[in-house]
């Protein structure tokens, strides 16, 4: 006799926790994509409007921090953020509060000669995340720098001209419309 799979009730704490964790991870990913694609609105959507962010020893509100971040990345020809280990801890005393620790690596390119702007860095985000009106966003962020190195451009393999390349002006392939439905084709 085979055992029937058990379904998880929609109101269960386990499912609610999984949904909260996923929503928090998606907020973090929106910030990374927003910075890399130079989409300020998308990056801002990861934070509550009154968020406080510590970056480089400075504590500021969301919009002031984004002014600084976007001024820095505008001087680069490319940035690419990899968010790797994401550990979300839901507050057992408050279902609308969580803490997330996220490890990351960022690559940055600049048209200037090395070492100006051609760096690879390791960092962590330690975020206090809250749910307001059903939406999870970062309320407080600590950016922790772990390591940084100059990226030797002379040792890099050139990208062939015919290759599809990323863009930061809204023309990136990820911004293309969804293809037409091709089921049954």
Coordinates of N, CA and C in Angstrom, one line a residue:
X1 N 0.8 -1.2 0.0 CA 0.0 0.0 0.0 C 0.9 1.2 0.0
X2 N 0.7 2.1 -1.0 CA 1.5 3.3 -1.1 C 0.9 4.4 -0.2
X3 N 1.8 5.2 0.3 CA 1.4 6.3 1.2 C 1.0 7.5 0.3
X4 N -0.1 8.1 0.6 CA -0.5 9.3 -0.1 C 0.3 10.5 0.3
X5 N 0.7 11.4 -0.7 CA 1.4 12.6 -0.3 C 0.5 13.5 0.5
X6 N 1.1 14.2 1.5 CA 0.3 15.1 2.3 C 0.4 16.5 1.8
X7 N -0.7 17.2 1.7 CA -0.7 18.5 1.3 C -0.5 19.4 2.5
X8 N 0.1 20.6 2.3 CA 0.3 21.6 3.3 C -0.9 22.5 3.3
X9 N -1.6 22.6 4.4 CA -2.7 23.6 4.5 C -2.3 25.0 4.1
X10 N -3.1 25.7 3.4 CA -2.7 27.0 2.9 C -2.4 28.0 4.1
X11 N -3.0 27.8 5.2 CA -2.7 28.7 6.3 C -1.6 28.3 7.2
X12 N -0.9 27.2 6.9 CA 0.1 26.7 7.8 C 1.3 27.7 7.9
X13 N 1.9 27.6 9.1 CA 3.1 28.5 9.4 C 4.2 28.1 8.4
X14 N 4.4 26.9 8.1 CA 5.5 26.5 7.2 C 5.4 27.1 5.8
X15 N 4.2 27.1 5.3 CA 4.0 27.7 4.0 C 4.1 29.2 4.0
X16 N 3.6 29.8 5.1 CA 3.7 31.3 5.2 C 5.2 31.7 5.3
X17 N 5.9 30.9 6.0 CA 7.4 31.2 6.2 C 8.1 31.1 4.8
X18 N 7.8 30.1 4.1 CA 8.4 29.9 2.7 C 8.0 31.1 1.8
X19 N 6.8 31.5 1.9 CA 6.3 32.6 1.0 C 7.0 33.9 1.5
X20 N 7.1 34.1 2.8 CA 7.8 35.3 3.3 C 9.3 35.3 2.8
X21 N 10.0 34.2 3.0 CA 11.4 34.1 2.6 C 11.5 34.4 1.1
X22 N 10.7 33.8 0.3 CA 10.8 34.1 -1.1 C 10.5 35.5 -1.5
X23 N 9.6 36.1 -0.9 CA 9.3 37.5 -1.1 C 10.4 38.4 -0.7
X24 N 11.1 38.1 0.4 CA 12.3 38.8 0.9 C 13.4 38.7 -0.1
X25 N 13.7 37.4 -0.5 CA 14.7 37.2 -1.5 C 14.5 38.0 -2.8
X26 N 13.2 38.0 -3.3 CA 12.9 38.8 -4.5 C 13.2 40.2 -4.3
X27 N 12.9 40.8 -3.2 CA 13.2 42.2 -2.9 C 14.7 42.5 -3.0
X28 N 15.5 41.6 -2.5 CA 17.0 41.7 -2.5 C 17.5 41.6 -4.0
X29 N 16.9 40.7 -4.7 CA 17.3 40.6 -6.1 C 16.8 41.8 -7.0
X30 N 15.7 42.4 -6.6 CA 15.3 43.6 -7.4 C 16.3 44.7 -7.2
X31 N 16.9 44.8 -6.0 CA 17.9 45.9 -5.8 C 19.1 45.6 -6.7
X32 N 19.6 44.3 -6.7 CA 20.8 44.0 -7.5 C 20.5 44.2 -9.0
X33 N 19.4 43.8 -9.5 CA 19.1 44.0 -10.9 C 19.0 45.5 -11.2
X34 N 18.3 46.2 -10.3 CA 18.1 47.7 -10.5 C 19.5 48.4 -10.6
X35 N 20.4 48.1 -9.7 CA 21.7 48.7 -9.8 C 22.4 48.3 -11.1
X36 N 22.5 47.1 -11.4 CA 23.2 46.6 -12.6 C 22.6 47.1 -13.9
X37 N 21.3 47.3 -14.0 CA 20.7 47.7 -15.2 C 20.4 49.2 -15.2
X38 N 20.9 49.9 -14.1 CA 20.7 51.4 -13.9 C 19.2 51.7 -13.9
X39 N 18.4 50.9 -13.2 CA 17.0 51.2 -13.1 C 16.7 51.6 -11.6
X40 N 16.7 52.8 -11.4 CA 16.6 53.4 -10.0 C 15.3 53.0 -9.4
X41 N 14.2 53.0 -10.1 CA 12.9 52.7 -9.5 C 12.9 51.2 -9.1
X42 N 13.5 50.3 -9.9 CA 13.5 48.9 -9.5 C 14.4 48.7 -8.2
X43 N 15.5 49.4 -8.2 CA 16.4 49.3 -7.0 C 15.6 49.9 -5.7
X44 N 15.0 51.0 -5.9 CA 14.2 51.6 -4.8 C 13.1 50.7 -4.3
X45 N 12.5 49.9 -5.2 CA 11.4 49.0 -4.8 C 11.8 47.9 -3.7
X46 N 13.1 47.8 -3.5 CA 13.6 46.8 -2.5 C 13.4 47.3 -1.1
X47 N 13.3 48.7 -1.0 CA 13.3 49.3 0.3 C 12.0 50.0 0.6
X48 N 11.6 50.1 1.9 CA 10.5 51.0 2.2 C 11.0 52.5 2.0
X49 N 10.1 53.4 1.7 CA 10.5 54.8 1.5 C 11.3 55.4 2.6
X50 N 11.0 55.0 3.9 CA 11.7 55.5 5.0 C 12.9 54.7 5.5
X51 N 13.4 53.8 4.6 CA 14.5 52.9 5.0 C 15.7 53.7 5.4
X52 N 16.5 53.1 6.3 CA 17.9 53.7 6.7 C 18.9 52.7 6.2
X53 N 19.9 53.2 5.5 CA 21.0 52.4 5.0 C 22.3 52.8 5.4
X54 N 23.2 51.9 5.9 CA 24.5 52.2 6.2 C 25.4 51.6 5.1
X55 N 26.2 52.5 4.5 CA 27.0 52.2 3.3 C 28.3 53.0 3.4
X56 N 29.4 52.3 3.5 CA 30.7 53.0 3.6 C 30.9 53.9 4.8
X57 N 30.3 53.5 5.9 CA 30.4 54.3 7.1 C 29.4 55.5 7.2
X58 N 28.5 55.6 6.2 CA 27.5 56.7 6.2 C 26.2 56.1 6.4
X59 N 25.3 56.7 7.2 CA 24.0 56.3 7.4 C 23.1 57.3 6.7
X60 N 22.2 56.9 5.8 CA 21.3 57.8 5.1 C 20.0 57.2 4.8
X61 N 19.1 58.0 4.4 CA 17.8 57.4 3.9 C 17.9 56.8 2.6
X62 N 16.9 56.1 2.1 CA 16.9 55.4 0.9 C 17.3 56.2 -0.3
X63 N 16.6 57.4 -0.5 CA 16.8 58.2 -1.7 C 18.2 58.8 -1.7
X64 N 18.7 59.2 -0.6 CA 20.1 59.8 -0.5 C 21.1 58.7 -0.8
X65 N 20.9 57.5 -0.3 CA 21.8 56.4 -0.6 C 21.8 56.0 -2.1
X66 N 20.6 56.0 -2.6 CA 20.5 55.7 -4.1 C 21.1 56.7 -4.9
X67 N 21.1 58.0 -4.5 CA 21.8 59.1 -5.2 C 23.3 58.7 -5.3
X68 N 23.8 58.4 -4.2 CA 25.3 58.0 -4.1 C 25.6 56.8 -4.9
X69 N 24.8 55.7 -4.8 CA 25.1 54.5 -5.5 C 25.0 54.7 -7.0
X70 N 23.9 55.4 -7.5 CA 23.8 55.6 -8.9 C 24.8 56.5 -9.5
X71 N 25.3 57.5 -8.7 CA 26.4 58.4 -9.2 C 27.6 57.5 -9.3
X72 N 27.9 56.6 -8.4 CA 29.1 55.7 -8.5 C 29.0 54.8 -9.7
X73 N 27.9 54.1 -9.9 CA 27.8 53.1 -10.9 C 27.6 53.8 -12.3
X74 N 27.2 55.0 -12.4 CA 27.1 55.7 -13.7 C 28.5 55.9 -14.2
X75 N 29.5 55.9 -13.4 CA 30.9 56.1 -13.8 C 31.5 54.8 -14.3
X76 N 30.8 53.7 -14.2 CA 31.3 52.4 -14.6 C 30.6 52.0 -16.0
X77 N 31.3 51.2 -16.7 CA 30.7 50.7 -18.0 C 29.9 49.5 -17.7
X78 N 30.1 48.8 -16.5 CA 29.3 47.6 -16.2 C 29.5 47.4 -14.7
X79 N 28.4 46.9 -14.1 CA 28.4 46.3 -12.8 C 27.6 45.0 -12.8
X80 N 28.0 44.1 -12.0 CA 27.3 42.8 -12.0 C 27.4 42.3 -10.5
X81 N 26.2 42.2 -9.9 CA 26.1 41.8 -8.5 C 25.6 40.3 -8.4
X82 N 26.4 39.5 -7.7 CA 25.9 38.1 -7.5 C 25.5 38.1 -6.0
X83 N 24.3 37.8 -5.7 CA 23.8 37.5 -4.4 C 23.8 36.0 -4.2
X84 N 24.6 35.6 -3.2 CA 24.7 34.1 -3.1 C 24.0 33.6 -1.9
X85 N 24.6 33.4 -0.8 CA 24.0 32.8 0.4 C 23.0 33.9 1.0
X86 N 21.8 33.5 1.1 CA 20.7 34.4 1.7 C 20.1 33.6 2.8
X87 N 20.3 34.0 4.0 CA 19.7 33.4 5.1 C 18.6 34.3 5.7
X88 N 17.4 33.9 5.7 CA 16.3 34.8 6.2 C 15.8 34.1 7.5
X89 N 15.8 35.0 8.5 CA 15.3 34.5 9.8 C 14.1 35.3 10.2
X90 N 12.9 34.7 10.2 CA 11.7 35.3 10.6 C 11.7 35.5 12.1
X91 N 11.2 36.7 12.5 CA 11.1 37.0 13.9 C 9.9 36.2 14.5
X92 N 10.2 35.3 15.5 CA 9.1 34.5 16.0 C 8.1 35.3 16.8
X93 N 8.5 36.5 17.2 CA 7.6 37.4 18.0 C 6.8 38.3 17.2
X94 N 7.1 38.5 15.9 CA 6.4 39.4 15.0 C 6.4 38.8 13.6
X95 N 5.2 38.4 13.1 CA 5.1 37.8 11.8 C 5.4 38.8 10.6
X96 N 5.6 40.1 10.9 CA 5.8 41.0 9.9 C 7.3 41.6 9.9
X97 N 8.2 40.8 10.5 CA 9.6 41.2 10.7 C 10.5 40.1 10.5
X98 N 11.6 40.4 9.8 CA 12.6 39.3 9.6 C 14.0 40.0 9.4
X99 N 15.0 39.1 9.6 CA 16.4 39.6 9.3 C 16.9 38.7 8.2
X100 N 17.7 39.3 7.3 CA 18.3 38.6 6.2 C 19.8 38.9 6.2
X101 N 20.6 37.9 6.1 CA 22.0 38.1 5.9 C 22.3 37.5 4.5
X102 N 22.9 38.4 3.6 CA 23.1 38.0 2.2 C 24.6 38.3 1.9
X103 N 25.2 37.2 1.4 CA 26.6 37.3 0.9 C 26.5 37.7 -0.6
X104 N 27.5 38.5 -1.0 CA 27.5 39.0 -2.4 C 28.9 39.2 -2.9
X105 N 29.0 39.2 -4.2 CA 30.3 39.5 -4.9 C 29.8 40.5 -6.0
X106 N 30.6 41.6 -6.2 CA 30.3 42.6 -7.2 C 31.5 42.8 -8.1
X107 N 31.2 42.8 -9.4 CA 32.2 43.1 -10.4 C 31.9 44.5 -11.0
X108 N 32.9 45.3 -11.1 CA 32.7 46.7 -11.7 C 33.8 47.0 -12.7
X109 N 33.4 47.5 -13.8 CA 34.3 47.9 -14.9 C 34.2 49.4 -15.1
X110 N 35.4 50.0 -15.5 CA 35.5 51.4 -15.7 C 36.3 51.6 -17.0
X111 N 36.0 52.7 -17.7 CA 36.8 53.0 -18.9 C 38.2 53.5 -18.5
X112 N 38.4 53.9 -17.3 CA 39.7 54.4 -16.9 C 40.8 53.3 -16.7
X113 N 42.0 53.7 -16.6 CA 43.1 52.7 -16.5 C 43.0 52.0 -15.1
X114 N 43.4 50.8 -15.0 CA 43.4 50.1 -13.7 C 44.4 50.9 -12.8
X115 N 44.2 50.9 -11.5 CA 43.1 50.2 -10.8 C 41.8 51.0 -10.6
X116 N 41.7 52.1 -11.3 CA 40.6 53.0 -11.1 C 39.3 52.3 -11.5
X117 N 38.5 51.8 -10.6 CA 37.1 51.4 -11.0 C 37.0 49.9 -11.4
X118 N 38.1 49.3 -11.7 CA 38.0 47.9 -12.1 C 38.3 47.0 -10.9
X119 N 37.2 46.7 -10.2 CA 37.3 46.0 -9.0 C 36.4 44.8 -8.9
X120 N 36.7 43.9 -8.0 CA 35.9 42.8 -7.6 C 35.8 42.9 -6.1
X121 N 34.6 42.9 -5.5 CA 34.5 43.0 -4.1 C 33.6 42.0 -3.5
X122 N 33.9 41.6 -2.3 CA 33.0 40.7 -1.5 C 32.3 41.5 -0.4
X123 N 31.1 41.3 -0.2 CA 30.3 42.1 0.8 C 29.2 41.2 1.4
X124 N 28.6 41.8 2.5 CA 27.4 41.2 3.0 C 26.4 42.3 3.3
X125 N 25.1 42.0 3.0 CA 24.0 42.9 3.5 C 23.4 42.2 4.7
X126 N 23.2 43.0 5.7 CA 22.5 42.6 6.9 C 21.3 43.5 7.0
X127 N 20.1 42.9 6.7 CA 18.9 43.7 6.5 C 17.9 43.3 7.5
X128 N 17.2 44.4 8.0 CA 16.0 44.2 8.8 C 14.9 44.5 7.8
X129 N 14.0 43.5 7.6 CA 13.0 43.5 6.6 C 11.7 43.5 7.3
X130 N 10.7 44.3 6.8 CA 9.4 44.3 7.4 C 8.4 44.2 6.3
X131 N 7.2 43.7 6.7 CA 6.1 43.6 5.8 C 5.1 44.7 6.1
X132 N 4.8 45.5 5.1 CA 3.7 46.5 5.3 C 2.8 46.4 4.1
X133 N 1.5 46.4 4.5 CA 0.4 46.3 3.5 C 0.7 45.0 2.6
X134 N 1.2 44.0 3.2 CA 1.4 42.7 2.5 C 2.7 42.6 1.7
X135 N 3.5 43.6 1.7 CA 4.7 43.6 0.9 C 6.0 43.7 1.8
X136 N 6.9 42.8 1.5 CA 8.2 42.7 2.2 C 9.2 43.6 1.6
X137 N 9.8 44.5 2.4 CA 10.9 45.4 1.9 C 11.9 45.7 3.0
X138 N 13.1 46.1 2.6 CA 14.1 46.4 3.6 C 13.8 47.7 4.3
X139 N 13.9 47.6 5.7 CA 13.7 48.8 6.5 C 15.0 49.4 6.9
X140 N 16.0 48.5 7.2 CA 17.3 48.9 7.6 C 18.3 48.0 7.0
X141 N 19.4 48.6 6.4 CA 20.5 47.8 5.8 C 21.8 48.2 6.3
X142 N 22.6 47.2 6.7 CA 24.0 47.4 7.0 C 24.8 46.8 5.9
X143 N 25.6 47.5 5.2 CA 26.5 46.9 4.2 C 27.9 46.7 4.8
X144 N 28.3 45.5 4.8 CA 29.5 45.1 5.4 C 30.5 44.7 4.3
X145 N 31.7 45.4 4.2 CA 32.7 45.1 3.2 C 33.6 44.0 3.8
X146 N 33.8 43.0 3.0 CA 34.6 41.8 3.4 C 36.0 41.8 2.8
X147 N 36.0 42.1 1.5 CA 37.3 42.1 0.7 C 37.1 42.9 -0.6
X148 N 38.2 43.3 -1.2 CA 38.2 44.0 -2.4 C 39.5 43.8 -3.1
X149 N 39.5 43.6 -4.5 CA 40.7 43.5 -5.2 C 40.6 44.2 -6.5
X150 N 41.7 44.6 -7.1 CA 41.8 45.2 -8.4 C 41.7 44.1 -9.4
X151 N 40.9 44.3 -10.4 CA 40.7 43.3 -11.5 C 41.6 43.7 -12.7
X152 N 42.6 42.8 -13.0 CA 43.6 43.1 -14.0 C 42.9 42.9 -15.4
X153 N 42.6 44.0 -16.1 CA 42.0 44.0 -17.4 C 42.8 43.4 -18.4
X154 N 44.2 43.5 -18.3 CA 45.1 42.9 -19.3 C 44.9 41.4 -19.4
X155 N 44.5 40.8 -18.3 CA 44.4 39.3 -18.3 C 43.0 38.8 -18.7
X156 N 42.1 39.7 -19.1 CA 40.7 39.3 -19.4 C 40.6 38.9 -20.9
X157 N 39.8 37.9 -21.1 CA 39.5 37.5 -22.5 C 38.5 38.5 -23.1
X158 N 38.7 39.0 -24.3 CA 37.8 39.9 -24.9 C 36.5 39.2 -25.3
X159 N 35.4 39.9 -25.2 CA 34.1 39.4 -25.6 C 34.0 39.6 -27.2
X160 N 33.7 38.5 -27.9 CA 33.6 38.7 -29.4 C 32.5 39.7 -29.7
X161 N 32.8 40.4 -30.8 CA 31.8 41.5 -31.2 C 30.4 41.0 -31.5
X162 N 30.3 39.8 -32.0 CA 29.0 39.2 -32.4 C 28.2 38.8 -31.1
X163 N 28.8 38.8 -30.0 CA 28.1 38.3 -28.8 C 27.0 39.2 -28.3
X164 N 26.0 38.7 -27.8 CA 24.9 39.5 -27.1 C 25.5 40.1 -25.9
X165 N 25.3 41.4 -25.7 CA 25.9 42.0 -24.5 C 24.8 42.7 -23.6
X166 N 25.2 42.8 -22.4 CA 24.3 43.5 -21.4 C 24.2 45.0 -21.7
X167 N 23.1 45.6 -21.3 CA 23.0 47.1 -21.5 C 22.4 47.7 -20.3
X168 N 22.7 48.9 -20.0 CA 22.2 49.6 -18.9 C 21.2 50.8 -19.2
X169 N 20.7 50.7 -20.4 CA 19.8 51.8 -20.9 C 18.4 51.4 -21.2
X170 N 18.0 50.3 -20.7 CA 16.6 49.7 -20.9 C 16.6 48.8 -22.1
X171 N 17.7 48.6 -22.9 CA 17.7 47.8 -24.0 C 18.2 46.4 -23.7
X172 N 18.5 46.1 -22.5 CA 19.1 44.8 -22.1 C 18.1 43.7 -22.5
X173 N 18.6 42.5 -22.9 CA 17.7 41.4 -23.2 C 16.7 41.1 -22.1
X174 N 17.0 41.3 -20.9 CA 16.0 41.0 -19.8 C 14.8 41.9 -19.9
X175 N 14.9 43.1 -20.6 CA 13.8 44.0 -20.7 C 12.9 43.8 -21.9
X176 N 13.3 42.8 -22.7 CA 12.5 42.5 -23.9 C 11.1 42.0 -23.5
X177 N 10.1 42.3 -24.3 CA 8.7 41.7 -24.0 C 8.8 40.2 -24.0
X178 N 7.8 39.6 -23.4 CA 7.7 38.2 -23.4 C 7.4 37.7 -24.8
X179 N 7.9 36.6 -25.3 CA 7.6 36.2 -26.6 C 6.1 35.7 -26.7
X180 N 5.6 35.7 -27.9 CA 4.2 35.2 -28.0 C 4.1 33.8 -27.6
X181 N 2.9 33.4 -27.2 CA 2.6 32.1 -26.7 C 2.9 31.1 -27.9
X182 N 3.8 30.1 -27.6 CA 4.2 29.2 -28.6 C 3.8 27.7 -28.2
X183 N 2.8 27.6 -27.3 CA 2.3 26.2 -27.0 C 1.7 25.6 -28.3
X184 N 2.0 24.4 -28.5 CA 1.3 23.7 -29.6 C 2.0 24.0 -30.9
X185 N 3.1 24.8 -30.9 CA 3.8 25.1 -32.2 C 4.8 24.0 -32.5

